PDB file of C-alpha atoms in Angstrom:
ATOM      1  CA  MET A  17      38.336 -11.545  12.060  1.00 96.00           C
ATOM      2  CA  LYS A  18      37.862 -12.947   8.555  1.00 98.00           C
ATOM      3  CA  VAL A  19      34.110 -13.337   7.224  1.00 98.00           C
ATOM      4  CA  LEU A  20      32.490 -14.373   4.017  1.00 98.00           C
ATOM      5  CA  ILE A  21      29.553 -13.919   2.255  1.00 99.00           C
ATOM      6  CA  SER A  22      28.325 -15.531   0.197  1.00 98.00           C
ATOM      7  CA  VAL A  23      25.019 -14.363  -2.109  1.00 98.00           C
ATOM      8  CA  ASP A  24      23.402 -16.285  -4.671  1.00 98.00           C
ATOM      9  CA  MET A  25      20.680 -15.283  -6.307  1.00 98.00           C
ATOM     10  CA  GLU A  26      17.104 -17.237  -6.488  1.00 98.00           C
ATOM     11  CA  GLY A  27      16.796 -17.340  -2.471  1.00 98.00           C
ATOM     12  CA  ILE A  28      16.839 -13.130  -2.495  1.00 98.00           C
ATOM     13  CA  SER A  29      13.420 -11.280  -1.094  1.00 96.00           C
ATOM     14  CA  GLY A  30      12.090 -10.297  -3.303  1.00 96.00           C
ATOM     15  CA  ILE A  31      12.868 -12.505  -6.294  1.00 98.00           C
ATOM     16  CA  VAL A  32      10.771 -15.810  -7.313  1.00 98.00           C
ATOM     17  CA  HIS A  33      10.874 -16.208 -10.993  1.00 98.00           C
ATOM     18  CA  PRO A  34      13.953 -17.020 -13.797  1.00 97.00           C
ATOM     19  CA  THR A  35      13.307 -13.422 -15.753  1.00 97.00           C
ATOM     20  CA  GLU A  36      15.329 -11.947 -12.299  1.00 98.00           C
ATOM     21  CA  THR A  37      18.103 -14.303 -12.413  1.00 98.00           C
ATOM     22  CA  ASN A  38      19.125 -14.326 -16.041  1.00 96.00           C
ATOM     23  CA  PRO A  39      21.005 -12.217 -17.519  1.00 95.00           C
ATOM     24  CA  ASP A  40      19.762 -11.993 -20.811  1.00 93.00           C
ATOM     25  CA  ARG A  41      15.620 -11.679 -19.309  1.00 93.00           C
ATOM     26  CA  TYR A  42      13.980  -8.361 -19.046  1.00 93.00           C
ATOM     27  CA  ASP A  43      13.696  -7.991 -14.695  1.00 96.00           C
ATOM     28  CA  TYR A  44      17.265  -8.906 -14.311  1.00 98.00           C
ATOM     29  CA  GLU A  45      18.882  -5.619 -13.315  1.00 97.00           C
ATOM     30  CA  ARG A  46      15.727  -5.539 -10.516  1.00 97.00           C
ATOM     31  CA  GLY A  47      17.366  -8.869  -9.180  1.00 98.00           C
ATOM     32  CA  ARG A  48      20.963  -7.465  -9.427  1.00 98.00           C
ATOM     33  CA  ALA A  49      19.999  -4.423  -6.979  1.00 98.00           C
ATOM     34  CA  LEU A  50      17.651  -6.690  -4.925  1.00 98.00           C
ATOM     35  CA  MET A  51      20.928  -8.871  -4.776  1.00 98.00           C
ATOM     36  CA  THR A  52      23.112  -6.014  -3.610  1.00 98.00           C
ATOM     37  CA  ALA A  53      20.759  -4.560  -0.874  1.00 98.00           C
ATOM     38  CA  ASP A  54      20.554  -7.834   0.365  1.00 98.00           C
ATOM     39  CA  ALA A  55      24.430  -8.326   0.709  1.00 98.00           C
ATOM     40  CA  ASN A  56      24.260  -4.944   2.252  1.00 98.00           C
ATOM     41  CA  ALA A  57      22.164  -5.654   5.207  1.00 98.00           C
ATOM     42  CA  VAL A  58      24.317  -8.738   5.879  1.00 98.00           C
ATOM     43  CA  ILE A  59      27.812  -6.509   5.536  1.00 99.00           C
ATOM     44  CA  ALA A  60      25.720  -4.388   7.759  1.00 98.00           C
ATOM     45  CA  GLY A  61      24.717  -7.190  10.465  1.00 98.00           C
ATOM     46  CA  VAL A  62      28.167  -8.607  10.532  1.00 98.00           C
ATOM     47  CA  LEU A  63      30.275  -5.392  10.969  1.00 98.00           C
ATOM     48  CA  ASP A  64      27.943  -4.390  13.677  1.00 98.00           C
ATOM     49  CA  ALA A  65      28.786  -7.239  15.756  1.00 98.00           C
ATOM     50  CA  GLU A  66      32.671  -7.081  14.707  1.00 98.00           C
ATOM     51  CA  PRO A  67      33.201  -3.721  14.108  1.00 98.00           C
ATOM     52  CA  THR A  68      36.895  -4.343  13.106  1.00 98.00           C
ATOM     53  CA  ALA A  69      36.525  -7.907  10.931  1.00 98.00           C
ATOM     54  CA  VAL A  70      37.695  -8.439   7.344  1.00 98.00           C
ATOM     55  CA  VAL A  71      34.354  -9.071   4.981  1.00 98.00           C
ATOM     56  CA  LEU A  72      34.522 -10.921   1.787  1.00 98.00           C
ATOM     57  CA  VAL A  73      31.517 -11.168  -0.439  1.00 98.00           C
ATOM     58  CA  ALA A  74      31.638 -14.003  -2.888  1.00 98.00           C
ATOM     59  CA  ASP A  75      29.105 -13.181  -6.006  1.00 98.00           C
ATOM     60  CA  ALA A  76      27.889 -16.893  -6.075  1.00 98.00           C
ATOM     61  CA  HIS A  77      25.307 -16.889  -8.760  1.00 98.00           C
ATOM     62  CA  GLY A  78      25.637 -17.929 -12.473  1.00 95.00           C
ATOM     63  CA  PRO A  79      28.624 -16.049 -13.639  1.00 96.00           C
ATOM     64  CA  PHE A  80      29.653 -14.642 -10.668  1.00 98.00           C
ATOM     65  CA  ARG A  81      29.474 -11.274 -11.702  1.00 98.00           C
ATOM     66  CA  ASN A  82      25.714 -10.017 -10.657  1.00 98.00           C
ATOM     67  CA  LEU A  83      26.827  -7.850  -7.960  1.00 98.00           C
ATOM     68  CA  LEU A  84      26.577  -3.781  -8.641  1.00 98.00           C
ATOM     69  CA  PRO A  85      30.538  -3.038  -6.901  1.00 98.00           C
ATOM     70  CA  GLU A  86      29.193   0.425  -7.150  1.00 98.00           C
ATOM     71  CA  GLU A  87      26.379   0.086  -5.115  1.00 98.00           C
ATOM     72  CA  LEU A  88      28.395  -2.050  -3.016  1.00 98.00           C
ATOM     73  CA  ASP A  89      29.391  -1.645   1.011  1.00 98.00           C
ATOM     74  CA  ARG A  90      32.591   0.087   0.615  1.00 98.00           C
ATOM     75  CA  ARG A  91      34.039  -1.974   3.458  1.00 98.00           C
ATOM     76  CA  ALA A  92      33.473  -5.290   2.125  1.00 98.00           C
ATOM     77  CA  TYR A  93      35.564  -6.663  -0.616  1.00 98.00           C
ATOM     78  CA  LEU A  94      34.076  -7.812  -3.547  1.00 98.00           C
ATOM     79  CA  VAL A  95      35.132 -11.680  -4.760  1.00 98.00           C
ATOM     80  CA  ARG A  96      33.970 -11.429  -8.451  1.00 98.00           C
ATOM     81  CA  GLY A  97      34.105 -13.425 -11.849  1.00 97.00           C
ATOM     82  CA  LYS A  98      34.852 -17.332 -12.535  1.00 93.00           C
ATOM     83  CA  PRO A  99      36.887 -19.491 -13.118  1.00 93.00           C
ATOM     84  CA  ARG A 100      37.762 -19.475  -9.033  1.00 93.00           C
ATOM     85  CA  PRO A 101      38.806 -21.970  -6.909  1.00 91.00           C
ATOM     86  CA  LEU A 102      36.308 -23.228  -4.408  1.00 96.00           C
ATOM     87  CA  GLY A 103      33.457 -21.542  -6.966  1.00 96.00           C
ATOM     88  CA  MET A 104      30.507 -20.174  -4.809  1.00 98.00           C
ATOM     89  CA  LEU A 105      33.018 -19.905  -2.077  1.00 98.00           C
ATOM     90  CA  GLY A 106      36.014 -18.146  -3.228  1.00 98.00           C
ATOM     91  CA  GLY A 107      37.663 -16.141  -0.904  1.00 97.00           C
ATOM     92  CA  LEU A 108      37.276 -19.000   1.433  1.00 98.00           C
ATOM     93  CA  ASP A 109      40.708 -20.249   3.398  1.00 97.00           C
ATOM     94  CA  GLU A 110      41.495 -21.951   6.793  1.00 96.00           C
ATOM     95  CA  HIS A 111      41.706 -18.501   7.963  1.00 97.00           C
ATOM     96  CA  THR A 112      38.427 -17.248   7.757  1.00 98.00           C
ATOM     97  CA  ASP A 113      36.052 -17.193  11.477  1.00 98.00           C
ATOM     98  CA  ALA A 114      32.715 -17.579   9.523  1.00 98.00           C
ATOM     99  CA  VAL A 115      30.656 -18.096   6.557  1.00 98.00           C
ATOM    100  CA  LEU A 116      27.285 -17.112   5.572  1.00 99.00           C
ATOM    101  CA  LEU A 117      25.086 -17.677   3.065  1.00 98.00           C
ATOM    102  CA  VAL A 118      22.659 -15.038   1.526  1.00 98.00           C
ATOM    103  CA  GLY A 119      19.991 -15.665  -0.887  1.00 98.00           C
ATOM    104  CA  TYR A 120      20.216 -19.372  -1.538  1.00 98.00           C
ATOM    105  CA  HIS A 121      18.232 -21.867  -2.706  1.00 98.00           C
ATOM    106  CA  ALA A 122      16.773 -25.181  -1.752  1.00 98.00           C
ATOM    107  CA  ARG A 123      18.728 -28.366  -3.709  1.00 98.00           C
ATOM    108  CA  ALA A 124      17.585 -30.386  -6.698  1.00 96.00           C
ATOM    109  CA  GLY A 125      14.279 -32.431  -6.394  1.00 91.00           C
ATOM    110  CA  ARG A 126      12.885 -30.710  -3.126  1.00 89.00           C
ATOM    111  CA  GLY A 127       9.955 -28.410  -2.742  1.00 84.00           C
ATOM    112  CA  PRO A 128       7.552 -26.589  -3.094  1.00 93.00           C
ATOM    113  CA  ALA A 129      11.084 -24.372  -3.076  1.00 97.00           C
ATOM    114  CA  VAL A 130      11.486 -21.733  -5.054  1.00 98.00           C
ATOM    115  CA  LEU A 131      13.756 -21.658  -7.831  1.00 98.00           C
ATOM    116  CA  ALA A 132      15.284 -25.264  -6.519  1.00 98.00           C
ATOM    117  CA  HIS A 133      18.300 -26.644  -8.121  1.00 97.00           C
ATOM    118  CA  THR A 134      21.665 -28.361  -7.577  1.00 97.00           C
ATOM    119  CA  MET A 135      24.399 -25.949  -9.285  1.00 95.00           C
ATOM    120  CA  SER A 136      22.717 -26.499 -12.587  1.00 94.00           C
ATOM    121  CA  ASP A 137      19.986 -27.692 -14.511  1.00 93.00           C
ATOM    122  CA  ASN A 138      21.570 -30.817 -16.015  1.00 95.00           C
ATOM    123  CA  VAL A 139      22.388 -31.918 -12.102  1.00 96.00           C
ATOM    124  CA  LEU A 140      19.467 -34.039 -10.859  1.00 96.00           C
ATOM    125  CA  ASP A 141      20.718 -35.030  -7.494  1.00 97.00           C
ATOM    126  CA  VAL A 142      24.111 -35.156  -5.751  1.00 97.00           C
ATOM    127  CA  ARG A 143      24.456 -37.375  -3.163  1.00 97.00           C
ATOM    128  CA  VAL A 144      27.660 -37.860  -0.620  1.00 98.00           C
ATOM    129  CA  ALA A 145      28.031 -40.348   1.349  1.00 96.00           C
ATOM    130  CA  GLY A 146      24.605 -41.646   0.426  1.00 95.00           C
ATOM    131  CA  ARG A 147      23.285 -37.975   1.775  1.00 96.00           C
ATOM    132  CA  SER A 148      21.418 -36.134  -1.495  1.00 97.00           C
ATOM    133  CA  MET A 149      23.041 -32.320  -0.913  1.00 97.00           C
ATOM    134  CA  GLY A 150      22.673 -29.342  -2.759  1.00 98.00           C
ATOM    135  CA  GLU A 151      24.360 -26.292  -2.920  1.00 98.00           C
ATOM    136  CA  ILE A 152      23.592 -25.345   0.671  1.00 98.00           C
ATOM    137  CA  GLY A 153      24.876 -28.810   2.050  1.00 98.00           C
ATOM    138  CA  LEU A 154      27.888 -28.733  -0.656  1.00 98.00           C
ATOM    139  CA  ASN A 155      29.151 -25.218   0.699  1.00 98.00           C
ATOM    140  CA  ALA A 156      28.329 -25.863   4.457  1.00 98.00           C
ATOM    141  CA  ALA A 157      30.616 -28.999   4.200  1.00 98.00           C
ATOM    142  CA  MET A 158      33.055 -27.347   1.895  1.00 98.00           C
ATOM    143  CA  ALA A 159      33.042 -24.731   4.822  1.00 98.00           C
ATOM    144  CA  GLY A 160      33.322 -27.288   7.214  1.00 98.00           C
ATOM    145  CA  HIS A 161      36.239 -29.162   5.962  1.00 98.00           C
ATOM    146  CA  LEU A 162      38.364 -26.197   6.410  1.00 98.00           C
ATOM    147  CA  GLY A 163      37.024 -25.934   9.890  1.00 98.00           C
ATOM    148  CA  VAL A 164      34.328 -22.521   9.132  1.00 98.00           C
ATOM    149  CA  PRO A 165      30.953 -22.645  10.596  1.00 98.00           C
ATOM    150  CA  VAL A 166      28.239 -21.654   8.150  1.00 98.00           C
ATOM    151  CA  VAL A 167      26.553 -19.146  10.670  1.00 98.00           C
ATOM    152  CA  LEU A 168      23.738 -17.789   8.686  1.00 98.00           C
ATOM    153  CA  LEU A 169      21.828 -18.921   6.102  1.00 98.00           C
ATOM    154  CA  SER A 170      18.741 -17.042   3.848  1.00 98.00           C
ATOM    155  CA  GLY A 171      16.276 -17.891   1.359  1.00 98.00           C
ATOM    156  CA  ASP A 172      13.125 -19.083   0.934  1.00 98.00           C
ATOM    157  CA  ASP A 173      11.422 -21.360   4.345  1.00 98.00           C
ATOM    158  CA  ILE A 174      12.394 -24.629   2.320  1.00 98.00           C
ATOM    159  CA  ALA A 175      16.051 -23.609   2.194  1.00 98.00           C
ATOM    160  CA  CYS A 176      16.192 -22.859   5.660  1.00 98.00           C
ATOM    161  CA  ALA A 177      14.824 -25.842   6.320  1.00 98.00           C
ATOM    162  CA  GLU A 178      17.958 -27.865   4.904  1.00 98.00           C
ATOM    163  CA  LEU A 179      20.306 -25.873   6.406  1.00 98.00           C
ATOM    164  CA  GLY A 180      18.742 -26.531   9.686  1.00 98.00           C
ATOM    165  CA  ASP A 181      18.759 -30.135   8.879  1.00 97.00           C
ATOM    166  CA  LEU A 182      22.429 -30.147   8.550  1.00 97.00           C
ATOM    167  CA  VAL A 183      23.581 -27.145  11.322  1.00 98.00           C
ATOM    168  CA  PRO A 184      20.906 -26.595  13.505  1.00 97.00           C
ATOM    169  CA  SER A 185      23.071 -24.217  16.004  1.00 98.00           C
ATOM    170  CA  ALA A 186      22.689 -21.384  12.772  1.00 98.00           C
ATOM    171  CA  VAL A 187      20.369 -18.676  12.471  1.00 98.00           C
ATOM    172  CA  THR A 188      18.073 -18.880   9.537  1.00 98.00           C
ATOM    173  CA  VAL A 189      16.170 -16.092   7.633  1.00 98.00           C
ATOM    174  CA  ALA A 190      13.533 -16.363   5.923  1.00 98.00           C
ATOM    175  CA  VAL A 191      12.582 -13.946   3.582  1.00 98.00           C
ATOM    176  CA  LYS A 192       9.741 -15.567   1.544  1.00 98.00           C
ATOM    177  CA  GLN A 193       7.093 -18.682   1.694  1.00 98.00           C
ATOM    178  CA  ALA A 194       7.554 -21.119  -0.886  1.00 98.00           C
ATOM    179  CA  LEU A 195       4.379 -21.616  -2.818  1.00 98.00           C
ATOM    180  CA  GLY A 196       6.363 -23.617  -6.520  1.00 97.00           C
ATOM    181  CA  GLN A 197       9.232 -23.595  -7.978  1.00 96.00           C
ATOM    182  CA  ALA A 198       8.386 -19.760  -9.389  1.00 97.00           C
ATOM    183  CA  ALA A 199       5.513 -18.509  -6.274  1.00 98.00           C
ATOM    184  CA  ALA A 200       6.319 -17.541  -3.022  1.00 98.00           C
ATOM    185  CA  VAL A 201       4.504 -15.261  -0.433  1.00 98.00           C
ATOM    186  CA  VAL A 202       7.213 -12.622  -0.235  1.00 98.00           C
ATOM    187  CA  LEU A 203       8.246  -9.658   2.466  1.00 98.00           C
ATOM    188  CA  HIS A 204       8.884  -6.474   1.299  1.00 97.00           C
ATOM    189  CA  PRO A 205      12.231  -6.008   0.731  1.00 96.00           C
ATOM    190  CA  GLU A 206      12.707  -3.186   3.338  1.00 97.00           C
ATOM    191  CA  GLU A 207      11.806  -5.732   6.049  1.00 98.00           C
ATOM    192  CA  ALA A 208      13.156  -8.294   4.871  1.00 98.00           C
ATOM    193  CA  ARG A 209      16.975  -6.364   5.123  1.00 98.00           C
ATOM    194  CA  GLU A 210      15.800  -5.341   8.375  1.00 98.00           C
ATOM    195  CA  ARG A 211      15.452  -8.686   9.860  1.00 98.00           C
ATOM    196  CA  LEU A 212      18.858  -9.731   7.186  1.00 98.00           C
ATOM    197  CA  ARG A 213      20.918  -7.032   9.352  1.00 98.00           C
ATOM    198  CA  ARG A 214      19.938  -8.082  12.836  1.00 98.00           C
ATOM    199  CA  ALA A 215      20.367 -11.720  11.708  1.00 98.00           C
ATOM    200  CA  ALA A 216      23.441 -11.427  10.825  1.00 98.00           C
ATOM    201  CA  ALA A 217      24.664  -9.790  13.837  1.00 98.00           C
ATOM    202  CA  GLU A 218      22.948 -12.108  15.932  1.00 98.00           C
ATOM    203  CA  ALA A 219      24.825 -15.003  14.116  1.00 98.00           C
ATOM    204  CA  MET A 220      28.340 -13.674  14.428  1.00 98.00           C
ATOM    205  CA  THR A 221      27.826 -12.839  18.167  1.00 98.00           C
ATOM    206  CA  ARG A 222      26.189 -16.821  18.224  1.00 97.00           C
ATOM    207  CA  ARG A 223      29.358 -18.184  16.184  1.00 97.00           C
ATOM    208  CA  ALA A 224      31.388 -19.851  18.598  1.00 96.00           C
ATOM    209  CA  GLY A 225      28.245 -22.165  19.538  1.00 97.00           C
ATOM    210  CA  VAL A 226      27.959 -22.972  15.748  1.00 98.00           C
ATOM    211  CA  SER A 227      29.921 -26.671  14.747  1.00 97.00           C
ATOM    212  CA  PRO A 228      31.520 -27.157  11.420  1.00 98.00           C
ATOM    213  CA  LEU A 229      29.602 -29.913   8.857  1.00 98.00           C
ATOM    214  CA  THR A 230      32.599 -32.412   8.461  1.00 97.00           C
ATOM    215  CA  LEU A 231      32.338 -35.139   6.541  1.00 97.00           C
ATOM    216  CA  ALA A 232      35.686 -37.022   7.309  1.00 95.00           C
ATOM    217  CA  GLY A 233      36.865 -39.557   4.195  1.00 90.00           C
ATOM    218  CA  PRO A 234      36.592 -41.210   1.804  1.00 97.00           C
ATOM    219  CA  LEU A 235      33.580 -40.417   0.446  1.00 98.00           C
ATOM    220  CA  ASP A 236      31.521 -41.853  -1.629  1.00 98.00           C
ATOM    221  CA  VAL A 237      29.782 -39.853  -4.624  1.00 98.00           C
ATOM    222  CA  GLU A 238      26.978 -40.145  -6.818  1.00 97.00           C
ATOM    223  CA  VAL A 239      26.075 -37.707  -9.213  1.00 97.00           C
ATOM    224  CA  ASP A 240      22.499 -37.976 -11.703  1.00 96.00           C
ATOM    225  CA  LEU A 241      23.035 -36.506 -14.794  1.00 96.00           C
ATOM    226  CA  TYR A 242      20.269 -34.820 -16.851  1.00 93.00           C
ATOM    227  CA  GLY A 243      21.489 -36.429 -20.421  1.00 90.00           C
ATOM    228  CA  THR A 244      23.381 -39.486 -21.748  1.00 90.00           C
ATOM    229  CA  TYR A 245      26.038 -37.657 -23.490  1.00 92.00           C
ATOM    230  CA  MET A 246      26.784 -35.831 -20.214  1.00 94.00           C
ATOM    231  CA  VAL A 247      27.192 -39.172 -18.068  1.00 95.00           C
ATOM    232  CA  GLU A 248      29.468 -39.850 -20.883  1.00 93.00           C
ATOM    233  CA  LEU A 249      31.499 -37.024 -20.505  1.00 94.00           C
ATOM    234  CA  ALA A 250      31.589 -37.351 -17.328  1.00 96.00           C
ATOM    235  CA  THR A 251      33.013 -40.769 -17.764  1.00 95.00           C
ATOM    236  CA  LEU A 252      36.099 -39.267 -19.651  1.00 95.00           C
ATOM    237  CA  VAL A 253      37.540 -38.392 -15.996  1.00 96.00           C
ATOM    238  CA  PRO A 254      39.811 -40.979 -14.117  1.00 96.00           C
ATOM    239  CA  GLY A 255      37.694 -41.917 -11.528  1.00 96.00           C
ATOM    240  CA  VAL A 256      34.369 -41.376 -12.710  1.00 97.00           C
ATOM    241  CA  SER A 257      32.578 -44.512 -13.307  1.00 96.00           C
ATOM    242  CA  ARG A 258      29.325 -44.858 -14.869  1.00 95.00           C
ATOM    243  CA  ALA A 259      26.602 -46.671 -12.724  1.00 92.00           C
ATOM    244  CA  GLY A 260      24.065 -49.386 -13.667  1.00 77.00           C
ATOM    245  CA  GLY A 261      24.102 -48.091 -17.271  1.00 71.00           C
ATOM    246  CA  GLY A 262      21.819 -45.148 -16.240  1.00 88.00           C
ATOM    247  CA  ARG A 263      22.588 -41.664 -15.283  1.00 93.00           C
ATOM    248  CA  THR A 264      24.326 -41.865 -12.513  1.00 96.00           C
ATOM    249  CA  VAL A 265      28.408 -41.609 -12.493  1.00 97.00           C
ATOM    250  CA  THR A 266      30.242 -42.260  -9.459  1.00 97.00           C
ATOM    251  CA  PHE A 267      33.560 -41.865  -7.678  1.00 98.00           C
ATOM    252  CA  THR A 268      35.441 -42.299  -4.680  1.00 98.00           C
ATOM    253  CA  ALA A 269      36.865 -39.031  -3.264  1.00 98.00           C
ATOM    254  CA  THR A 270      39.760 -39.229  -0.600  1.00 98.00           C
ATOM    255  CA  ASP A 271      38.261 -36.252   1.022  1.00 98.00           C
ATOM    256  CA  PHE A 272      35.349 -33.622   0.808  1.00 98.00           C
ATOM    257  CA  ALA A 273      37.329 -30.838  -0.954  1.00 97.00           C
ATOM    258  CA  GLU A 274      37.857 -33.777  -3.592  1.00 98.00           C
ATOM    259  CA  ALA A 275      34.814 -34.448  -4.010  1.00 98.00           C
ATOM    260  CA  TYR A 276      34.104 -30.750  -4.168  1.00 98.00           C
ATOM    261  CA  ARG A 277      36.298 -29.858  -7.181  1.00 97.00           C
ATOM    262  CA  LEU A 278      35.001 -32.627  -8.935  1.00 97.00           C
ATOM    263  CA  VAL A 279      31.593 -32.131  -8.397  1.00 97.00           C
ATOM    264  CA  LEU A 280      32.238 -28.730 -10.443  1.00 96.00           C
ATOM    265  CA  LEU A 281      33.962 -30.289 -13.064  1.00 96.00           C
ATOM    266  CA  LEU A 282      31.555 -32.484 -13.517  1.00 96.00           C
ATOM    267  CA  VAL A 283      28.891 -29.734 -13.493  1.00 95.00           C
ATOM    268  CA  GLN A 284      30.773 -27.681 -16.215  1.00 94.00           C
ATOM    269  CA  LEU A 285      30.811 -30.754 -18.527  1.00 94.00           C
ATOM    270  CA  ALA A 286      27.546 -31.085 -18.150  1.00 93.00           C
ATOM    271  CA  ALA A 287      26.867 -27.800 -19.745  1.00 92.00           C
ATOM    272  CA  ILE A 288      29.212 -29.001 -23.064  1.00 92.00           C
ATOM    273  CA  LYS A 289      26.076 -29.581 -25.658  1.00 87.00           C
ATOM    274  CA  PRO A 290      26.994 -32.583 -28.491  1.00 82.00           C
ATOM    275  CA  GLY A 291      28.268 -32.076 -31.580  1.00 72.00           C
TER     276      GLY A 291
END
């Protein structure tokens, strides 16, 4: 049994503000500790259900170097640092039996939702075959491309609903009720971790009943970018074209793996400043 736990930060219990998620802000160290504790709760739940499982934990926020290695459950392997294959799903392959998404957030434009965005503030929307998809949908579909189901997600109630629309049989844990982009009613972190541990064990027990999210190619993909110069950079990539002279670029991918990788590339290009 091989399990991948992908851990983002905005949906971690107790977190509501960028000061808790950005390395250069004053409350980041508290955010790191909260993130590591939530990850440990999920590791424990997975191993409660599957004591012999090989558990990989992918640090999936920002620089991918947020989880505190010395505080992480020693029974798990930590995947950290970037760039790396499959980004937030580093460590995923066709031999993985289940993916759990911890501390995830809703897609850009969906709200009220805590710290909602899609990969970067420079990305306004990603649509695959006409369907708007944020990090939850993109990562669930990438796992599904390899035949791997996403069996659990934790985050605010809006993020949980987002996965529920895509994978109705997955287990979700709402550790906070969103009031806005930087406000929520939050569970006490210890209560949240108890729920996470129980839910992770339940998700592993029920994994056979969860179908992978699969999208057959070819796939038409549209990406709305914040700045005009970002569009100009994106169209330097072969196969990417500008749509209607606006902020949208489009391309056609042969399968979802190609779509996923190209979206990751466009996100990196969008971070380049002009001049």
